[in-house]
Amino acid sequence: LKEVFQHQEFRPFQEEIIYSVLSGKHSLGILPTGAGKSLCYQIPGLMLPGVTIVVSPLIALMSDQMKGLQKRDIKVAGIFGNMRPEQIDIALDNCKYGGVKFLFLSPERLNSFLLKTRIEQMEVSLFVIDEAHCVSQWGHDFRPSYLNIQVLREWHPGTPCLALTATCTPAVKKDILELLNIPKATVFQGS
């Protein structure tokens, strides 16, 4: 927290979520915008061996998070948009052999057989589902590929999953836990 991110103290629920993730538990963090949800996966991602895979529907948000980590000399990769196959191959090689700590993906990429094969071969320490409310609110209509996120759990069944969102009704919370196949996840909910 202090050395890499230059923060002196945690915001509410950050530390609890981080400890939950580090202890290997599936977790759901429901924290307001600006509460520091990204640190809840970035700190454990740096502490754990292997790669943390972050799935988000918002490419601009992923890009900002990648730039922020790169400014801190943390190796990251992203697979989204109109990347050429050779660019994807290089990014995945870097995740397996090149010390990449964070791999950012759009949910549509989870339909790729190449991605499945390569992720199955990686040491994956944590799955992060950012904007997790989209699984419920948008997944059925706006981004149907978001409903395919549970395949990550099939590829690495022992890897903990952290779902993060700023908005969540009780029905959406239930949907998130069921659709991500983490029904017994520890839930942390801010105001």
PDB file of C-alpha atoms in Angstrom, residues 15-148:
ATOM      1  CA  GLU A  15      -8.133  -4.259   3.880  1.00  0.00           C
ATOM      2  CA  GLU A  16     -10.858  -6.785   4.685  1.00  0.00           C
ATOM      3  CA  ILE A  17     -11.376  -7.615   1.007  1.00  0.00           C
ATOM      4  CA  ILE A  18      -7.625  -7.945   0.443  1.00  0.00           C
ATOM      5  CA  TYR A  19      -7.265 -10.362   3.371  1.00  0.00           C
ATOM      6  CA  SER A  20     -10.247 -12.361   2.148  1.00  0.00           C
ATOM      7  CA  VAL A  21      -8.692 -12.705  -1.306  1.00  0.00           C
ATOM      8  CA  LEU A  22      -5.257 -13.544   0.105  1.00  0.00           C
ATOM      9  CA  SER A  23      -6.810 -16.292   2.206  1.00  0.00           C
ATOM     10  CA  GLY A  24      -8.191 -17.867  -0.991  1.00  0.00           C
ATOM     11  CA  LYS A  25     -11.852 -16.987  -0.465  1.00  0.00           C
ATOM     12  CA  HIS A  26     -14.279 -15.971  -3.183  1.00  0.00           C
ATOM     13  CA  SER A  27     -15.350 -12.414  -2.409  1.00  0.00           C
ATOM     14  CA  LEU A  28     -17.831  -9.788  -3.532  1.00  0.00           C
ATOM     15  CA  GLY A  29     -16.975  -6.140  -2.883  1.00  0.00           C
ATOM     16  CA  ILE A  30     -19.808  -3.641  -3.206  1.00  0.00           C
ATOM     17  CA  LEU A  31     -18.173  -0.271  -2.708  1.00  0.00           C
ATOM     18  CA  PRO A  32     -19.200   3.186  -3.905  1.00  0.00           C
ATOM     19  CA  THR A  33     -17.495   4.848  -6.849  1.00  0.00           C
ATOM     20  CA  GLY A  34     -14.200   6.330  -5.717  1.00  0.00           C
ATOM     21  CA  ALA A  35     -13.819   3.932  -2.772  1.00  0.00           C
ATOM     22  CA  GLY A  36     -10.716   2.282  -4.254  1.00  0.00           C
ATOM     23  CA  LYS A  37     -12.060  -0.997  -5.581  1.00  0.00           C
ATOM     24  CA  SER A  38      -9.059  -1.464  -7.885  1.00  0.00           C
ATOM     25  CA  LEU A  39      -6.627  -1.654  -4.950  1.00  0.00           C
ATOM     26  CA  CYS A  40      -8.681  -4.581  -3.646  1.00  0.00           C
ATOM     27  CA  TYR A  41      -7.287  -6.710  -6.481  1.00  0.00           C
ATOM     28  CA  GLN A  42      -4.079  -4.862  -7.326  1.00  0.00           C
ATOM     29  CA  ILE A  43      -2.449  -5.378  -3.935  1.00  0.00           C
ATOM     30  CA  PRO A  44      -3.227  -9.127  -3.749  1.00  0.00           C
ATOM     31  CA  GLY A  45      -2.293  -9.458  -7.425  1.00  0.00           C
ATOM     32  CA  LEU A  46       1.176  -8.132  -6.640  1.00  0.00           C
ATOM     33  CA  MET A  47       1.543 -10.329  -3.567  1.00  0.00           C
ATOM     34  CA  LEU A  48       0.338 -13.598  -5.111  1.00  0.00           C
ATOM     35  CA  PRO A  49       2.406 -15.645  -7.567  1.00  0.00           C
ATOM     36  CA  GLY A  50       1.298 -15.823 -11.176  1.00  0.00           C
ATOM     37  CA  VAL A  51      -1.220 -13.702 -13.044  1.00  0.00           C
ATOM     38  CA  THR A  52      -4.370 -11.901 -11.951  1.00  0.00           C
ATOM     39  CA  ILE A  53      -6.984 -11.903 -14.719  1.00  0.00           C
ATOM     40  CA  VAL A  54      -9.309  -8.893 -14.734  1.00  0.00           C
ATOM     41  CA  VAL A  55     -12.501  -9.013 -16.829  1.00  0.00           C
ATOM     42  CA  SER A  56     -14.303  -5.723 -17.434  1.00  0.00           C
ATOM     43  CA  PRO A  57     -16.834  -4.492 -19.991  1.00  0.00           C
ATOM     44  CA  LEU A  58     -15.314  -0.998 -19.965  1.00  0.00           C
ATOM     45  CA  ILE A  59     -12.260  -0.759 -22.186  1.00  0.00           C
ATOM     46  CA  ALA A  60     -11.556   2.850 -21.155  1.00  0.00           C
ATOM     47  CA  LEU A  61     -11.487   1.790 -17.490  1.00  0.00           C
ATOM     48  CA  MET A  62      -9.184  -1.148 -18.237  1.00  0.00           C
ATOM     49  CA  SER A  63      -6.901   1.135 -20.212  1.00  0.00           C
ATOM     50  CA  ASP A  64      -6.695   3.620 -17.329  1.00  0.00           C
ATOM     51  CA  GLN A  65      -5.954   0.859 -14.837  1.00  0.00           C
ATOM     52  CA  MET A  66      -3.269  -0.584 -17.102  1.00  0.00           C
ATOM     53  CA  LYS A  67      -1.606   2.826 -17.509  1.00  0.00           C
ATOM     54  CA  GLY A  68      -1.688   3.394 -13.749  1.00  0.00           C
ATOM     55  CA  LEU A  69       0.024   0.062 -13.098  1.00  0.00           C
ATOM     56  CA  GLN A  70       2.570   0.606 -15.873  1.00  0.00           C
ATOM     57  CA  LYS A  71       3.522   3.967 -14.321  1.00  0.00           C
ATOM     58  CA  ARG A  72       4.476   1.959 -11.235  1.00  0.00           C
ATOM     59  CA  ASP A  73       6.648  -0.390 -13.355  1.00  0.00           C
ATOM     60  CA  ILE A  74       4.182  -3.263 -13.020  1.00  0.00           C
ATOM     61  CA  LYS A  75       3.928  -5.536 -16.050  1.00  0.00           C
ATOM     62  CA  VAL A  76       0.429  -5.757 -17.513  1.00  0.00           C
ATOM     63  CA  ALA A  77      -1.200  -7.053 -20.688  1.00  0.00           C
ATOM     64  CA  GLY A  78      -4.573  -6.409 -22.244  1.00  0.00           C
ATOM     65  CA  ILE A  79      -6.568  -8.352 -24.807  1.00  0.00           C
ATOM     66  CA  PHE A  80      -9.502  -6.450 -26.231  1.00  0.00           C
ATOM     67  CA  GLY A  81     -10.534  -4.510 -29.298  1.00  0.00           C
ATOM     68  CA  ASN A  82      -9.200  -5.334 -32.712  1.00  0.00           C
ATOM     69  CA  MET A  83      -5.875  -6.900 -31.784  1.00  0.00           C
ATOM     70  CA  ARG A  84      -4.179  -9.014 -34.422  1.00  0.00           C
ATOM     71  CA  PRO A  85      -3.626 -12.729 -33.595  1.00  0.00           C
ATOM     72  CA  GLU A  86       0.151 -12.240 -33.291  1.00  0.00           C
ATOM     73  CA  GLN A  87      -0.382  -9.414 -30.765  1.00  0.00           C
ATOM     74  CA  ILE A  88      -2.634 -11.671 -28.702  1.00  0.00           C
ATOM     75  CA  ASP A  89      -0.092 -14.478 -28.872  1.00  0.00           C
ATOM     76  CA  ILE A  90       2.684 -12.186 -27.635  1.00  0.00           C
ATOM     77  CA  ALA A  91       0.519 -10.885 -24.780  1.00  0.00           C
ATOM     78  CA  LEU A  92      -0.339 -14.423 -23.676  1.00  0.00           C
ATOM     79  CA  ASP A  93       3.310 -15.513 -23.893  1.00  0.00           C
ATOM     80  CA  ASN A  94       4.237 -12.579 -21.684  1.00  0.00           C
ATOM     81  CA  CYS A  95       1.620 -13.685 -19.151  1.00  0.00           C
ATOM     82  CA  LYS A  96       3.084 -17.173 -18.988  1.00  0.00           C
ATOM     83  CA  TYR A  97       6.801 -16.419 -19.328  1.00  0.00           C
ATOM     84  CA  GLY A  98       7.332 -12.658 -19.113  1.00  0.00           C
ATOM     85  CA  GLY A  99       6.417 -11.716 -15.569  1.00  0.00           C
ATOM     86  CA  VAL A 100       3.080 -10.072 -16.389  1.00  0.00           C
ATOM     87  CA  LYS A 101       1.098  -9.654 -13.149  1.00  0.00           C
ATOM     88  CA  PHE A 102      -2.253  -8.474 -14.588  1.00  0.00           C
ATOM     89  CA  LEU A 103      -4.091  -9.583 -17.732  1.00  0.00           C
ATOM     90  CA  PHE A 104      -7.085  -7.405 -18.648  1.00  0.00           C
ATOM     91  CA  LEU A 105      -9.805  -8.903 -20.859  1.00  0.00           C
ATOM     92  CA  SER A 106     -13.121  -7.853 -22.299  1.00  0.00           C
ATOM     93  CA  PRO A 107     -15.809 -10.520 -21.704  1.00  0.00           C
ATOM     94  CA  GLU A 108     -16.135 -11.209 -25.447  1.00  0.00           C
ATOM     95  CA  ARG A 109     -12.594 -12.607 -25.481  1.00  0.00           C
ATOM     96  CA  LEU A 110     -13.635 -15.510 -23.256  1.00  0.00           C
ATOM     97  CA  ASN A 111     -15.206 -17.202 -26.293  1.00  0.00           C
ATOM     98  CA  SER A 112     -11.762 -17.753 -27.853  1.00  0.00           C
ATOM     99  CA  PHE A 113     -10.410 -21.313 -27.915  1.00  0.00           C
ATOM    100  CA  LEU A 114      -6.866 -19.904 -28.086  1.00  0.00           C
ATOM    101  CA  LEU A 115      -7.447 -17.859 -24.935  1.00  0.00           C
ATOM    102  CA  LYS A 116      -8.961 -20.861 -23.138  1.00  0.00           C
ATOM    103  CA  THR A 117      -6.009 -23.080 -24.035  1.00  0.00           C
ATOM    104  CA  ARG A 118      -3.424 -20.504 -23.030  1.00  0.00           C
ATOM    105  CA  ILE A 119      -5.112 -19.476 -19.767  1.00  0.00           C
ATOM    106  CA  GLU A 120      -5.416 -23.134 -18.746  1.00  0.00           C
ATOM    107  CA  GLN A 121      -1.600 -23.331 -19.045  1.00  0.00           C
ATOM    108  CA  MET A 122      -0.941 -20.214 -16.932  1.00  0.00           C
ATOM    109  CA  GLU A 123      -0.457 -19.908 -13.207  1.00  0.00           C
ATOM    110  CA  VAL A 124      -3.542 -17.851 -12.383  1.00  0.00           C
ATOM    111  CA  SER A 125      -3.804 -16.643  -8.792  1.00  0.00           C
ATOM    112  CA  LEU A 126      -6.965 -14.537  -8.942  1.00  0.00           C
ATOM    113  CA  PHE A 127      -9.928 -13.818 -11.185  1.00  0.00           C
ATOM    114  CA  VAL A 128     -11.433 -10.343 -10.924  1.00  0.00           C
ATOM    115  CA  ILE A 129     -14.821  -9.467 -12.364  1.00  0.00           C
ATOM    116  CA  ASP A 130     -15.029  -5.687 -12.458  1.00  0.00           C
ATOM    117  CA  GLU A 131     -18.408  -4.000 -12.894  1.00  0.00           C
ATOM    118  CA  ALA A 132     -19.907  -7.301 -11.744  1.00  0.00           C
ATOM    119  CA  HIS A 133     -23.453  -5.910 -11.746  1.00  0.00           C
ATOM    120  CA  CYS A 134     -23.291  -6.242 -15.535  1.00  0.00           C
ATOM    121  CA  VAL A 135     -23.601 -10.005 -15.093  1.00  0.00           C
ATOM    122  CA  SER A 136     -27.137  -9.423 -13.896  1.00  0.00           C
ATOM    123  CA  GLN A 137     -28.315  -6.079 -15.210  1.00  0.00           C
ATOM    124  CA  TRP A 138     -26.676  -6.075 -18.631  1.00  0.00           C
ATOM    125  CA  GLY A 139     -25.595  -9.632 -19.218  1.00  0.00           C
ATOM    126  CA  HIS A 140     -28.913 -10.874 -20.483  1.00  0.00           C
ATOM    127  CA  ASP A 141     -29.357  -8.130 -23.076  1.00  0.00           C
ATOM    128  CA  PHE A 142     -26.560  -5.600 -23.475  1.00  0.00           C
ATOM    129  CA  ARG A 143     -23.474  -7.824 -23.097  1.00  0.00           C
ATOM    130  CA  PRO A 144     -24.567 -11.470 -23.352  1.00  0.00           C
ATOM    131  CA  SER A 145     -20.908 -12.544 -23.328  1.00  0.00           C
ATOM    132  CA  TYR A 146     -20.757 -11.415 -19.700  1.00  0.00           C
ATOM    133  CA  LEU A 147     -22.802 -14.497 -18.857  1.00  0.00           C
ATOM    134  CA  ASN A 148     -19.881 -16.620 -20.081  1.00  0.00           C
TER     135      ASN A 148
END
